[in-house]
Amino acid sequence: MSGGRGGAGAGAGARGAGAGPARCSAAARPGSPAAPGPSAAAAAAAAAAALGLRAAALGLRAAPGMALRRGGPAGRGRLLLLLLGAASLVRPGAQVRRLARCPATCSCTKESIICVGSSWVPRTVPGDISSLSLVNGTFLEIKDRMFSHLPSLQLLFIEGNKIETISRNAFRGLRDLTHLSLANNHIKALPRDVFSDLDSLIELDLRGNKFECDCKAKWLYLWLKMTNSTVSDVLCIGPPEYQEKKLNDVPSFDYECTTTDFVVHQTLPYQSVSVDTFNSKNDVYVAIAQPSMENCMVLEWDHIEMNFRSYDNITGQSIVGCKAILIDDQVFVVVAQLFGGSHIYKYDESWTKFVKFQDIEVSRISKPNDIELFQIEDETFFIIADSSKAGLSTVYKWNSKGFYSYQSLHEWFRDTDAEFVDIDGKSHLILSSRSQVPIILQWNKSSKKFVPHSDIPNMEDVLAVKSFRMQNALYLSLTRFIGDSRVMRWNSKQFVEIQALPSRGAMTLQPFSFKDNHYLALGSDYTFSQIYQWDKEKQLFKKFKEIYVQAPRCFTAVSTDRRDFFFASSFKGKTKIFEHIVVDLSL
């Protein structure tokens, strides 16, 4: 018997018998008259049918004289007693499968369902059907696990709907699915790995959809090249350059769908003014000048902890520069000091530390501001730029026993930076100064000395000059504290300006590269430091990222263990180590 509050399941009259046949009639609302139900005999007959086999197996039969007649109170009472007795013999927890009803908009067989014009996935169907078609419906979205109640599906056709969005886990659980059609919908993109659970997929039909073949389609592009499934052509509607092309015919997404970034990897709790890096016996080291702590701190890369740790410490007075020199498996470090003279240290393997090797004449170097290492004809040199009024920027040469002063350059110019550069196969030094424009000295092969060659006009008050190459072209970056810093390019006759960068308060404009990515780091004492990236199409540097470093004095690139970093020294705050990472925009 089905009461007024009965749902689509068993009626109230069947409660004592466990479960009744499935019903699709709506439940009566509270307070309304009870919906008419079948007769007690009909309900009992249905329940008896459900329990018939079980009752027969238990040997249940009517007693003599107890005919199971359809009418009369006695017959109905005896029938109910019989059903109650049979129900009492059923094991606890035993369930009787409900009969499924085919939805009104669908056509059903034992193994397949075809729904036309439907807006929902039928749920009152057997879970073991193998084929489901949803045709010409109004679906806008395929949600997560939308077909998880049909784990035996082998064929799924969702065609001619209005689907625009598909969730990543839409087909989760359909491991037996062999054929999937999403043809003739409004799909422009598919979530990454949406087909990853379809282990048995043989054929996929995506015709009639127009895809945006941008970075979000990169995973599909790669999947199409690797899958063993037969997939229909995937046509592109955009971007404009790919319109009406097949996704398989699109060039590689590697360049368009990746970008780079700089993230803080490590912070060192001390100030610094210069950073130099060197390799020794397959290990990477970094020498950091710390004037306030009167140290030249040598760090090494820890391959286990994946960070930089302290290795050795060279003490001194007001150290402003530490420059490593490698000669015949020997490691030297030039330590430039404002007071007490500058010195050269050598690594002693027996002591596993740096020990003093030689002094640098105090009379020649009064106020060192930069150290530059270079080689000419397999001979090793370094120059110290002296920024004092009466100072002499001096070139030193290695003579197999030590370093000696080789050539003193111009006086009274207060040099702030020296840069060695090869111009058209000839060795040059560019000296920048607060009192004149940068001058260019050329190596004379006859006298084996540097001689004045030219200058860079209209570039007064340049603090530093750095050289770099991109696509075989030679460039210079010129740092200016007041006014605009400059980027210049060599045109076979002279350096010409290609870009001006606003740089009020800048003390360094450092070029560096990681693989095919070229950058300029512009450090500022007054605001955030700015990283620029080279734009190949426009042939200019464009703003890329702001970083905060207090009073930066140096940016140095370091690569190890297939990872790329740059150190940002800080004269007033903590030294920071940034990691250069590649970001996949298709994720």
Coordinates of N, CA and C in Angstrom, one line a residue, residues 144-314:
D144 N 31.8 17.8 -12.9 CA 32.6 16.7 -12.4 C 31.8 15.5 -12.1
R145 N 32.3 14.4 -12.5 CA 31.7 13.0 -12.2 C 30.3 13.0 -12.7
M146 N 29.9 13.6 -13.8 CA 28.5 13.6 -14.2 C 28.0 12.2 -14.6
F147 N 29.0 11.3 -15.0 CA 28.5 10.0 -15.4 C 29.1 8.9 -14.5
S148 N 29.4 9.3 -13.3 CA 30.1 8.3 -12.4 C 29.1 7.2 -12.0
H149 N 27.8 7.4 -12.1 CA 26.8 6.4 -11.8 C 26.6 5.4 -12.9
L150 N 27.4 5.6 -14.0 CA 27.3 4.6 -15.1 C 28.7 4.1 -15.4
P151 N 29.3 3.4 -14.5 CA 30.7 3.0 -14.7 C 31.0 2.0 -15.8
S152 N 29.9 1.4 -16.3 CA 30.1 0.4 -17.4 C 30.0 1.0 -18.8
L153 N 29.8 2.3 -18.9 CA 29.7 2.9 -20.2 C 30.9 2.6 -21.1
Q154 N 30.6 2.2 -22.3 CA 31.6 2.0 -23.4 C 31.5 3.0 -24.5
L155 N 30.2 3.5 -24.7 CA 29.9 4.4 -25.8 C 29.2 5.6 -25.1
L156 N 29.8 6.8 -25.3 CA 29.2 8.1 -24.8 C 29.2 9.1 -25.9
F157 N 28.0 9.5 -26.3 CA 27.8 10.5 -27.4 C 27.0 11.7 -26.9
I158 N 27.7 12.8 -26.8 CA 27.1 14.1 -26.3 C 27.2 15.0 -27.5
E159 N 26.2 15.0 -28.4 CA 26.3 15.7 -29.7 C 25.2 16.7 -29.9
G160 N 25.5 17.8 -30.6 CA 24.5 18.7 -30.9 C 23.9 19.5 -29.7
N161 N 24.7 19.6 -28.7 CA 24.2 20.4 -27.5 C 24.8 21.8 -27.5
K162 N 24.8 22.5 -26.4 CA 25.3 23.8 -26.4 C 26.5 23.9 -25.4
I163 N 27.2 22.8 -25.2 CA 28.2 22.7 -24.2 C 29.4 23.7 -24.5
E164 N 29.7 24.5 -23.5 CA 30.8 25.5 -23.6 C 31.9 25.1 -22.6
T165 N 31.5 24.5 -21.4 CA 32.5 24.3 -20.4 C 32.4 22.8 -20.0
I166 N 33.6 22.2 -19.8 CA 33.8 20.8 -19.3 C 34.7 20.8 -18.2
S167 N 34.3 20.3 -17.1 CA 35.1 20.2 -15.9 C 36.2 19.2 -16.0
R168 N 37.3 19.4 -15.3 CA 38.5 18.5 -15.4 C 38.2 17.1 -15.1
N169 N 37.3 16.8 -14.2 CA 37.0 15.4 -13.8 C 35.6 15.0 -14.3
A170 N 35.2 15.5 -15.4 CA 33.9 15.2 -16.0 C 33.8 13.7 -16.3
F171 N 34.8 13.1 -16.8 CA 34.7 11.7 -17.2 C 35.4 10.8 -16.2
R172 N 35.6 11.2 -15.0 CA 36.2 10.4 -13.9 C 35.4 9.1 -13.7
G173 N 36.0 8.0 -13.7 CA 35.4 6.7 -13.4 C 35.0 5.9 -14.6
L174 N 35.1 6.5 -15.8 CA 34.7 5.8 -17.0 C 35.9 5.1 -17.7
R175 N 36.4 4.1 -17.0 CA 37.6 3.4 -17.5 C 37.4 2.4 -18.6
D176 N 36.1 2.1 -18.8 CA 35.7 1.1 -19.9 C 35.3 1.9 -21.1
L177 N 35.3 3.2 -21.1 CA 34.8 4.0 -22.3 C 35.7 3.8 -23.4
T178 N 35.2 3.4 -24.6 CA 36.0 3.2 -25.8 C 35.7 4.3 -26.8
H179 N 34.5 4.8 -26.9 CA 34.2 5.8 -27.9 C 33.5 7.0 -27.2
L180 N 34.0 8.2 -27.5 CA 33.5 9.5 -26.9 C 33.3 10.5 -28.0
S181 N 32.1 11.0 -28.1 CA 31.9 12.1 -29.1 C 31.3 13.3 -28.4
L182 N 32.0 14.4 -28.7 CA 31.6 15.7 -28.2 C 31.3 16.6 -29.4
A183 N 30.9 16.1 -30.5 CA 30.8 16.8 -31.7 C 29.7 17.8 -31.7
N184 N 29.9 18.9 -32.5 CA 28.8 19.9 -32.7 C 28.3 20.5 -31.4
N185 N 29.3 21.0 -30.6 CA 28.9 21.8 -29.4 C 29.6 23.2 -29.6
H186 N 29.7 23.9 -28.5 CA 30.3 25.2 -28.5 C 31.6 25.2 -27.7
I187 N 32.4 24.2 -27.8 CA 33.6 24.0 -27.0 C 34.7 24.8 -27.6
K188 N 35.4 25.7 -26.8 CA 36.5 26.4 -27.3 C 37.8 26.0 -26.6
A189 N 37.7 25.3 -25.5 CA 38.9 24.9 -24.7 C 38.5 23.7 -23.9
L190 N 39.5 22.8 -23.6 CA 39.3 21.7 -22.8 C 40.3 21.8 -21.6
P191 N 39.8 21.4 -20.4 CA 40.7 21.4 -19.3 C 41.8 20.4 -19.4
R192 N 43.0 20.8 -18.8 CA 44.1 19.9 -18.9 C 43.9 18.5 -18.4
D193 N 44.3 17.5 -19.1 CA 44.2 16.1 -18.7 C 42.7 15.6 -18.5
V194 N 41.8 16.2 -19.2 CA 40.4 15.8 -19.0 C 40.1 14.4 -19.5
F195 N 41.0 13.8 -20.4 CA 40.8 12.5 -20.8 C 41.8 11.5 -20.1
S196 N 42.4 11.9 -19.1 CA 43.5 11.1 -18.4 C 42.9 9.8 -17.8
D197 N 41.6 9.8 -17.4 CA 41.0 8.6 -16.8 C 40.5 7.6 -17.9
L198 N 40.5 8.0 -19.1 CA 39.9 7.1 -20.1 C 40.9 6.2 -20.7
D199 N 41.2 5.1 -19.9 CA 42.3 4.2 -20.3 C 42.0 3.4 -21.5
S200 N 40.7 3.2 -21.8 CA 40.3 2.3 -22.9 C 39.9 3.1 -24.2
L201 N 40.1 4.4 -24.2 CA 39.5 5.2 -25.3 C 40.2 4.8 -26.6
I202 N 39.3 4.5 -27.6 CA 39.7 4.2 -28.9 C 39.5 5.3 -29.9
E203 N 38.4 6.0 -29.7 CA 38.0 7.0 -30.7 C 37.4 8.2 -30.0
L204 N 37.8 9.4 -30.4 CA 37.4 10.7 -29.9 C 37.0 11.6 -31.0
D205 N 35.7 12.1 -30.9 CA 35.2 13.0 -32.0 C 35.0 14.4 -31.4
L206 N 35.7 15.3 -32.0 CA 35.6 16.7 -31.5 C 35.2 17.7 -32.7
R207 N 34.7 17.1 -33.7 CA 34.3 17.9 -34.9 C 33.1 18.8 -34.5
G208 N 33.1 19.9 -35.3 CA 32.0 20.9 -35.0 C 32.2 21.8 -33.9
N209 N 33.4 21.8 -33.3 CA 33.8 22.8 -32.3 C 34.9 23.6 -32.8
K210 N 35.0 24.9 -32.4 CA 36.1 25.8 -32.8 C 36.9 26.1 -31.6
F211 N 38.2 25.7 -31.6 CA 39.0 25.9 -30.4 C 39.9 27.1 -30.5
E212 N 40.1 27.7 -29.3 CA 41.1 28.8 -29.2 C 42.4 28.1 -29.1
C213 N 43.3 28.2 -30.1 CA 44.5 27.5 -30.1 C 45.6 28.4 -29.5
D214 N 45.4 28.7 -28.2 CA 46.4 29.5 -27.5 C 47.1 28.6 -26.5
C215 N 47.6 29.2 -25.4 CA 48.4 28.4 -24.5 C 47.6 27.4 -23.8
K216 N 46.3 27.6 -23.6 CA 45.5 26.7 -22.9 C 45.3 25.4 -23.7
A217 N 45.6 25.5 -25.0 CA 45.5 24.3 -25.9 C 46.8 23.6 -26.0
K218 N 47.8 24.0 -25.3 CA 49.1 23.4 -25.5 C 49.1 21.9 -25.0
W219 N 48.4 21.6 -23.9 CA 48.4 20.3 -23.4 C 47.7 19.3 -24.4
L220 N 46.6 19.9 -25.1 CA 45.9 19.1 -26.1 C 46.7 18.9 -27.3
Y221 N 47.5 19.9 -27.7 CA 48.4 19.8 -28.8 C 49.4 18.6 -28.6
L222 N 50.0 18.6 -27.4 CA 50.9 17.5 -27.0 C 50.3 16.2 -26.9
W223 N 49.1 16.2 -26.3 CA 48.3 14.9 -26.1 C 48.0 14.3 -27.5
L224 N 47.6 15.1 -28.5 CA 47.2 14.6 -29.8 C 48.4 13.9 -30.4
K225 N 49.6 14.4 -30.1 CA 50.8 13.8 -30.7 C 51.2 12.5 -30.1
M226 N 50.7 12.2 -28.8 CA 51.2 11.1 -28.1 C 50.1 10.0 -28.0
T227 N 48.8 10.3 -28.1 CA 47.8 9.4 -27.8 C 47.7 8.3 -28.9
N228 N 47.3 7.1 -28.6 CA 47.0 6.1 -29.5 C 45.6 6.1 -30.0
S229 N 44.8 6.9 -29.4 CA 43.4 7.0 -29.9 C 43.2 7.7 -31.2
T230 N 42.2 7.3 -31.9 CA 41.9 8.0 -33.2 C 41.1 9.3 -32.8
V231 N 41.6 10.4 -33.2 CA 40.9 11.7 -32.9 C 40.6 12.5 -34.2
S232 N 39.4 13.0 -34.2 CA 39.0 13.8 -35.4 C 39.9 15.1 -35.4
D233 N 39.9 15.8 -36.5 CA 40.6 17.1 -36.7 C 40.1 18.1 -35.7
V234 N 41.0 18.8 -35.0 CA 40.6 19.9 -34.1 C 40.9 21.2 -34.8
L235 N 39.9 22.0 -35.1 CA 40.0 23.2 -35.9 C 40.1 24.4 -34.9
C236 N 40.9 25.4 -35.3 CA 41.2 26.6 -34.5 C 40.3 27.7 -35.0
I237 N 39.7 28.5 -34.1 CA 39.0 29.7 -34.4 C 39.9 30.9 -34.1
G238 N 40.9 30.7 -33.3 CA 41.8 31.8 -33.0 C 43.1 31.2 -32.3
P239 N 44.1 32.1 -32.1 CA 44.3 33.5 -32.5 C 44.2 33.7 -34.0
P240 N 44.1 34.9 -34.5 CA 43.9 35.2 -35.9 C 44.9 34.5 -36.8
E241 N 46.1 34.3 -36.4 CA 47.1 33.7 -37.3 C 46.9 32.2 -37.4
Y242 N 46.1 31.6 -36.6 CA 45.8 30.2 -36.6 C 44.4 29.9 -37.1
Q243 N 43.6 30.9 -37.4 CA 42.2 30.7 -37.7 C 42.0 29.7 -38.9
E244 N 41.1 28.7 -38.7 CA 40.8 27.7 -39.6 C 41.9 26.7 -39.9
K245 N 43.0 26.8 -39.1 CA 44.0 25.8 -39.2 C 43.7 24.6 -38.2
K246 N 44.3 23.5 -38.5 CA 44.2 22.4 -37.6 C 45.2 22.5 -36.4
L247 N 44.8 22.1 -35.2 CA 45.7 22.3 -34.1 C 47.0 21.5 -34.3
N248 N 47.0 20.4 -35.0 CA 48.2 19.7 -35.2 C 49.2 20.4 -36.1
D249 N 48.7 21.4 -36.9 CA 49.5 22.1 -37.8 C 50.1 23.4 -37.2
V250 N 49.7 23.7 -35.9 CA 50.2 24.9 -35.2 C 51.7 24.7 -34.9
P251 N 52.5 25.7 -35.0 CA 53.9 25.5 -34.6 C 54.0 25.3 -33.1
S252 N 55.2 25.0 -32.6 CA 55.4 24.6 -31.2 C 54.9 25.8 -30.3
F253 N 54.3 25.4 -29.2 CA 53.9 26.4 -28.2 C 55.0 26.8 -27.2
D254 N 56.2 26.2 -27.3 CA 57.2 26.4 -26.3 C 57.5 27.8 -26.0
Y255 N 57.7 28.6 -27.0 CA 58.1 30.0 -26.8 C 56.9 30.9 -26.3
E256 N 55.7 30.7 -27.0 CA 54.6 31.6 -26.7 C 54.0 31.3 -25.4
C257 N 54.1 30.0 -24.9 CA 53.4 29.6 -23.7 C 54.2 29.5 -22.5
T258 N 55.4 30.1 -22.5 CA 56.2 30.2 -21.3 C 56.7 31.6 -21.1
T259 N 56.8 31.9 -19.8 CA 57.4 33.2 -19.4 C 58.4 32.9 -18.3
T260 N 59.0 33.9 -17.8 CA 60.0 33.7 -16.7 C 59.6 34.7 -15.5
D261 N 60.2 34.4 -14.4 CA 60.0 35.2 -13.2 C 61.2 35.1 -12.3
F262 N 61.3 36.1 -11.4 CA 62.4 36.0 -10.4 C 61.7 36.0 -9.0
V263 N 62.1 35.0 -8.2 CA 61.5 34.8 -6.9 C 62.7 34.7 -5.9
V264 N 62.4 35.2 -4.7 CA 63.5 35.2 -3.7 C 63.7 33.8 -3.3
H265 N 65.0 33.4 -3.4 CA 65.4 32.0 -3.0 C 66.0 32.0 -1.6
Q266 N 66.8 33.0 -1.3 CA 67.5 33.0 -0.1 C 67.9 34.5 0.3
T267 N 67.8 34.8 1.6 CA 68.2 36.1 2.1 C 69.4 35.9 3.0
L268 N 70.5 36.7 2.7 CA 71.7 36.7 3.6 C 71.6 37.8 4.5
P269 N 71.8 37.6 5.8 CA 71.6 38.6 6.9 C 72.7 39.6 7.0
Y270 N 73.2 40.2 5.9 CA 74.3 41.2 6.0 C 74.3 42.0 4.8
Q271 N 75.0 43.2 4.9 CA 75.1 44.1 3.8 C 76.3 43.7 2.9
S272 N 76.3 44.2 1.7 CA 77.4 43.9 0.8 C 77.5 44.9 -0.3
V273 N 78.6 45.0 -1.0 CA 78.8 46.0 -2.1 C 79.2 45.3 -3.4
S274 N 79.7 44.1 -3.3 CA 80.1 43.5 -4.6 C 80.0 41.9 -4.4
V275 N 79.7 41.3 -5.5 CA 79.5 39.8 -5.5 C 80.3 39.3 -6.8
D276 N 81.1 38.3 -6.5 CA 81.8 37.7 -7.7 C 81.7 36.2 -7.5
T277 N 81.6 35.5 -8.7 CA 81.4 34.0 -8.7 C 82.5 33.3 -9.4
F278 N 82.9 32.1 -9.0 CA 83.9 31.3 -9.7 C 83.6 29.8 -9.5
N279 N 84.2 29.0 -10.4 CA 84.1 27.6 -10.3 C 85.4 27.0 -10.0
S280 N 85.4 26.0 -9.1 CA 86.6 25.3 -8.8 C 86.3 23.8 -8.5
K281 N 86.9 22.9 -9.3 CA 86.7 21.5 -9.1 C 85.2 21.1 -9.1
N282 N 84.6 21.6 -10.1 CA 83.1 21.3 -10.4 C 82.2 21.8 -9.3
D283 N 82.7 22.7 -8.4 CA 81.8 23.3 -7.5 C 81.7 24.8 -7.7
V284 N 80.6 25.4 -7.3 CA 80.4 26.9 -7.5 C 80.6 27.6 -6.2
Y285 N 81.3 28.7 -6.3 CA 81.6 29.6 -5.1 C 81.2 31.0 -5.4
V286 N 81.0 31.8 -4.4 CA 80.6 33.2 -4.5 C 81.4 33.9 -3.4
A287 N 82.1 35.0 -3.9 CA 82.8 35.9 -2.9 C 82.1 37.2 -2.8
I288 N 81.8 37.6 -1.5 CA 80.9 38.7 -1.3 C 81.7 39.7 -0.4
A289 N 81.8 41.0 -0.9 CA 82.5 42.0 -0.1 C 81.6 42.6 0.9
Q290 N 82.0 42.7 2.2 CA 81.1 43.2 3.3 C 81.9 44.3 4.0
P291 N 81.8 45.5 3.6 CA 82.6 46.6 4.2 C 82.3 46.8 5.7
S292 N 81.0 46.8 6.1 CA 80.6 47.1 7.4 C 81.1 46.0 8.4
M293 N 81.2 44.7 7.9 CA 81.6 43.6 8.7 C 83.1 43.3 8.5
E294 N 83.7 44.1 7.6 CA 85.2 43.9 7.3 C 85.5 42.5 6.9
N295 N 84.7 41.9 6.0 CA 84.9 40.5 5.6 C 84.8 40.4 4.1
C296 N 85.5 39.4 3.6 CA 85.2 38.9 2.2 C 84.7 37.5 2.5
M297 N 83.4 37.3 2.4 CA 82.7 36.1 2.7 C 82.7 35.2 1.4
V298 N 83.2 34.0 1.6 CA 83.2 33.0 0.5 C 82.1 32.0 0.7
L299 N 81.1 31.9 -0.2 CA 80.0 30.9 0.0 C 80.2 29.8 -1.0
E300 N 79.7 28.6 -0.7 CA 79.7 27.5 -1.7 C 78.2 27.0 -1.8
W301 N 78.0 26.4 -3.0 CA 76.6 25.8 -3.2 C 76.5 24.5 -2.6
D302 N 75.5 24.3 -1.8 CA 75.2 23.0 -1.1 C 74.3 22.2 -2.0
H303 N 74.8 21.1 -2.6 CA 74.0 20.3 -3.5 C 72.9 19.5 -2.8
I304 N 72.9 19.4 -1.5 CA 71.9 18.7 -0.8 C 70.8 19.6 -0.3
E305 N 71.2 20.7 0.4 CA 70.2 21.6 0.9 C 69.7 22.6 -0.2
M306 N 70.4 22.6 -1.3 CA 70.1 23.5 -2.4 C 70.0 25.0 -2.0
N307 N 71.1 25.4 -1.3 CA 71.2 26.8 -1.0 C 72.7 27.1 -0.9
F308 N 73.0 28.4 -0.7 CA 74.4 28.8 -0.5 C 74.8 28.9 0.9
R309 N 75.9 28.3 1.3 CA 76.3 28.3 2.7 C 77.7 28.8 2.8
S310 N 78.1 29.3 4.0 CA 79.4 29.8 4.3 C 80.5 28.8 4.1
Y311 N 81.6 29.2 3.4 CA 82.7 28.2 3.2 C 84.0 28.8 3.9
D312 N 84.3 30.0 3.7 CA 85.5 30.6 4.3 C 85.2 32.1 4.4
N313 N 86.1 32.8 5.2 CA 85.9 34.2 5.5 C 87.3 34.8 5.5
I314 N 87.5 35.8 4.7 CA 88.7 36.6 4.6 C 88.5 37.9 5.3

